[in-house]
CSV table of C-alpha atoms in Angstrom, one decimal:
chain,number,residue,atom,x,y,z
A,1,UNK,CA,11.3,0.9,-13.3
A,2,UNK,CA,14.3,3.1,-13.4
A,3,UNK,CA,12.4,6.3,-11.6
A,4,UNK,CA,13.7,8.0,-8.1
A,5,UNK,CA,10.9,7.5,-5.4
A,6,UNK,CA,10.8,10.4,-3.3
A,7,UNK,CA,10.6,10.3,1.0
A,8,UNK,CA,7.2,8.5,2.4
A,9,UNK,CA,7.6,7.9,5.5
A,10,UNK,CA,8.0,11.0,8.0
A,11,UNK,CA,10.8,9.7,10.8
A,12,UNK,CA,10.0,11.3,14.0
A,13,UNK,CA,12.3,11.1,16.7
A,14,UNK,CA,10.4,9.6,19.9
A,15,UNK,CA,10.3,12.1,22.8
A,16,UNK,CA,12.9,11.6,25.7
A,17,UNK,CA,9.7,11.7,28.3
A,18,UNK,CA,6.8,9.5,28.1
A,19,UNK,CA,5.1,5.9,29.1
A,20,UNK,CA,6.5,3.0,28.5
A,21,UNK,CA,4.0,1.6,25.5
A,22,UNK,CA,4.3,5.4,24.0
A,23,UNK,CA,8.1,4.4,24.0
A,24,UNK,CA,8.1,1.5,22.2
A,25,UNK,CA,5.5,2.4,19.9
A,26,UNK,CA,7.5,5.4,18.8
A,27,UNK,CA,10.8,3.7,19.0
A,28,UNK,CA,9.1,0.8,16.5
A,29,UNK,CA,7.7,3.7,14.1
A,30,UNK,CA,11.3,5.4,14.3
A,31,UNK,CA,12.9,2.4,13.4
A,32,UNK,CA,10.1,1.5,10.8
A,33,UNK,CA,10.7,5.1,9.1
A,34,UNK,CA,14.6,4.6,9.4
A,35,UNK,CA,14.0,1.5,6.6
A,36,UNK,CA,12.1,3.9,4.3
A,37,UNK,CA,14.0,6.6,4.3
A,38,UNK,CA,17.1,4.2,3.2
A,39,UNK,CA,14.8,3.8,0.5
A,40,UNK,CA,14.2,7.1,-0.9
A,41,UNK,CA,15.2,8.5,-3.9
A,42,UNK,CA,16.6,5.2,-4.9
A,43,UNK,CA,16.0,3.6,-8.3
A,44,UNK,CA,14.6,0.0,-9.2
A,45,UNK,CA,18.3,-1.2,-10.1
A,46,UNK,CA,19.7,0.8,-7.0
A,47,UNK,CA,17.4,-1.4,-4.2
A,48,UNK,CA,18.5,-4.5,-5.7
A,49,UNK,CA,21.9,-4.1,-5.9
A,50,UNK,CA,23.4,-6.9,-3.4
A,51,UNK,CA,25.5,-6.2,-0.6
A,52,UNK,CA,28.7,-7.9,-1.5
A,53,UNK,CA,29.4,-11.6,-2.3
A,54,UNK,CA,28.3,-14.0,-1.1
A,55,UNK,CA,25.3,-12.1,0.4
A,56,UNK,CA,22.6,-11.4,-2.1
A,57,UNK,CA,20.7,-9.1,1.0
A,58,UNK,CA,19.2,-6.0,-0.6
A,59,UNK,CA,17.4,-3.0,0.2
A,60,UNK,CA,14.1,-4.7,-1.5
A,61,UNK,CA,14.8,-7.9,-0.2
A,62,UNK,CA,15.0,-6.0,3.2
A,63,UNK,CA,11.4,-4.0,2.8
A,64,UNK,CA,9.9,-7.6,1.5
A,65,UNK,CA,11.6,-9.2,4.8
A,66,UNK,CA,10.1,-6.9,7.3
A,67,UNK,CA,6.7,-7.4,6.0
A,68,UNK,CA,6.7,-10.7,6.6
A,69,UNK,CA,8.3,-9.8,9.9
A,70,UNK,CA,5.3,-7.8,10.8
A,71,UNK,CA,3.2,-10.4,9.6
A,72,UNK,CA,4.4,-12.9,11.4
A,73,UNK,CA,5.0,-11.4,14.6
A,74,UNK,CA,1.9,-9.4,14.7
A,75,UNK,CA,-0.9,-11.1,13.2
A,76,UNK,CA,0.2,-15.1,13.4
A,77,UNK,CA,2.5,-14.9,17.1
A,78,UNK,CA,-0.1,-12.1,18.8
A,79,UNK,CA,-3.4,-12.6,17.4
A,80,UNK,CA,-2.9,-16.2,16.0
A,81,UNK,CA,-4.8,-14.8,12.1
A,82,UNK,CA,-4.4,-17.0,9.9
A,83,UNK,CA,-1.6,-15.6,7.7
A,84,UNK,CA,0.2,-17.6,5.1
A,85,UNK,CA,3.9,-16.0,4.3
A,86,UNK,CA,3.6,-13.1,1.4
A,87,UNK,CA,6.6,-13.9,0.2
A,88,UNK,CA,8.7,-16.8,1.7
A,89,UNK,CA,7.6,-20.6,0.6
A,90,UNK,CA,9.0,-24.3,1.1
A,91,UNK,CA,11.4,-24.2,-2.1
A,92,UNK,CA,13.0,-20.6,-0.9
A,93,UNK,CA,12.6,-19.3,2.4
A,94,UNK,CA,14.4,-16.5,1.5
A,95,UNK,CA,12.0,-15.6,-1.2
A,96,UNK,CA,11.4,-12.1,0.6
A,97,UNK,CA,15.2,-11.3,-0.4
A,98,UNK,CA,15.2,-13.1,-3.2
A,99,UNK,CA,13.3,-10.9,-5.6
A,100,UNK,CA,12.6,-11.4,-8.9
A,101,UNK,CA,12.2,-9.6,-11.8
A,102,UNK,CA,8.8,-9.1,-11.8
A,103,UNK,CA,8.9,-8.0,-8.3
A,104,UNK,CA,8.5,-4.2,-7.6
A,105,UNK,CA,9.4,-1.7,-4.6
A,106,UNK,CA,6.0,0.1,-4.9
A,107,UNK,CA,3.8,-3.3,-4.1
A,108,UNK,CA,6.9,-4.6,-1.3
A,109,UNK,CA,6.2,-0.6,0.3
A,110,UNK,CA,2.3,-1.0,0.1
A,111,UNK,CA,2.4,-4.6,1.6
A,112,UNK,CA,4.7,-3.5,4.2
A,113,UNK,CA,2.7,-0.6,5.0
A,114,UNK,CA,-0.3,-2.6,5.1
A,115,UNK,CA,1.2,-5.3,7.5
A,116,UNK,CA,1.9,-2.1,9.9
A,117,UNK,CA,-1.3,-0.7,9.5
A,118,UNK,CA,-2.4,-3.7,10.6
A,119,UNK,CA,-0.2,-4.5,13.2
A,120,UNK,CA,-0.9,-1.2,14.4
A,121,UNK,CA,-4.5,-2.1,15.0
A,122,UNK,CA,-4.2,-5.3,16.5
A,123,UNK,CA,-1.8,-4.0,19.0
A,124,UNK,CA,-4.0,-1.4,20.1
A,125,UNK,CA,-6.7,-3.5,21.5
A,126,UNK,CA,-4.2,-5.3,24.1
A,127,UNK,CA,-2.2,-4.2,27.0
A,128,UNK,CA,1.4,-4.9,26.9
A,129,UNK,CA,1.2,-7.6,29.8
A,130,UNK,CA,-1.6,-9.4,27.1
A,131,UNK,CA,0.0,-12.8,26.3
A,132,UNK,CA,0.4,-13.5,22.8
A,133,UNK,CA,-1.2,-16.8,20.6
A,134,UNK,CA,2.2,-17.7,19.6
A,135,UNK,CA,5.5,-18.5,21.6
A,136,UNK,CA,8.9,-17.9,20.3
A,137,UNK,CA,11.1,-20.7,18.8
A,138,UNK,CA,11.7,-22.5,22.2
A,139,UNK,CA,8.0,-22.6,22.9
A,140,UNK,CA,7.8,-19.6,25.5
A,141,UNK,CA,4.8,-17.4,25.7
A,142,UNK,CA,5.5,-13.8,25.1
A,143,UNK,CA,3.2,-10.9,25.4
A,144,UNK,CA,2.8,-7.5,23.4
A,145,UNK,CA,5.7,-5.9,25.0
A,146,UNK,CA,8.0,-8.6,24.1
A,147,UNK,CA,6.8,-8.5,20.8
A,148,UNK,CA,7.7,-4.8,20.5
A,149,UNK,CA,10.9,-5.2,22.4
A,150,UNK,CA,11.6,-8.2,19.2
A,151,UNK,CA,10.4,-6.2,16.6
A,152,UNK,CA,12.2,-2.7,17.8
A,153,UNK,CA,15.5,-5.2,18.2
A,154,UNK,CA,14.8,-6.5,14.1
A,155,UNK,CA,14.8,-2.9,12.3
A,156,UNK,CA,17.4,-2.5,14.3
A,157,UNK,CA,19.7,-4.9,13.2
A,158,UNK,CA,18.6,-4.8,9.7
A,159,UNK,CA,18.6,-1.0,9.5
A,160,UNK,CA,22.4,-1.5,10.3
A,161,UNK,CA,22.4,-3.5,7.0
A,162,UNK,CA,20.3,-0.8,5.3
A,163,UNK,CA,23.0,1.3,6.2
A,164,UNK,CA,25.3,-0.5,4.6
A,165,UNK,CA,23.1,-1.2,1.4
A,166,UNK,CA,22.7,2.0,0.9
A,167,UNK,CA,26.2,3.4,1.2
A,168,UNK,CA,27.4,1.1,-1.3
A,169,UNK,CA,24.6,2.0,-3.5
A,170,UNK,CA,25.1,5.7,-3.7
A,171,UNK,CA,27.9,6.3,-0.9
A,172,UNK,CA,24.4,8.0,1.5
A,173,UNK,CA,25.4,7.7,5.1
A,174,UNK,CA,24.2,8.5,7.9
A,175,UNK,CA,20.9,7.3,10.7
């Protein structure tokens, strides 16, 4: 598909005065937003264009990447569903950036999307000192607000590559 998607994610900038959980979750849907919108008005071609050798990261690789991030942290770590990888397998890890031809943006946004949906809902019925199924890679618990602490800390770091992505794309800058 060679079209131009158009924006579909509002960003909202979080407000400067609230609670601790309203924080963080509008920090993590700021930063969730910030991703999408790096994607807008880009075409097929455009979110697979690599970074620059010998990185083969890309903007769909990136979307594809934090879905399984939200899967993973979110239903397998917090709630302990189980979830097998959308994307990722035992041959290529990587699979989530490693996109194929036959792999689209529109079904990486709709998973994604569905993954926050979902982690959305399962965040909602704990309290931020709830501890978590999972533990991180060294085997410590962790609770919800670790888990948003993590995943605020993730689009972070890879909406800096977005950045990046996307100004070699089209030459776009900006937050």
């Amino acid at each position: 598909m060679t079209t131009e998607r158009v924006a579909s994610v509002p960003r909202v900038d979080p407000a400067t005065t609230t609670g601790e959980r309203e924080a963080l979750e509008q920090w993590l849907d700021y930063h969730r937003a910030t991703l999408a919108s790096k994607c807008e008005g880009l075409t097929d071609a455009q979110l697979r264009t690599p970074s620059a050798p010998p990185s083969d990261l890309n903007l769909l690789g990136l979307v594809r990447h934090m879905a399984e991030v939200e899967r993973g942290w979110f239903r397998k770590a917090l709630a302990d569903e189980p979830a097998p990888w959308l994307y990722s397998t035992d041959e290529d890890i990587d699979r989530d950036i490693h996109a194929t031809d036959e792999d689209t943006y529109e079904e990486a946004f709709a998973t994604w999307q569905k993954e926050i949906a979902h982690a959305r809902s399962l965040a909602a019925a704990r309290e931020l000192d709830d501890v978590a199924a999972g533990r991180t890679r060294n085997g410590r618990p962790i609770n919800l607000r670790w888990i948003y602490l993590h995943m605020i800390e993730e689009y972070a770091r890879h909406n800096g590559h977005a950045d990046l992505l996307r100004e070699r794309v089209d030459g776009v800058t900006g937050d």
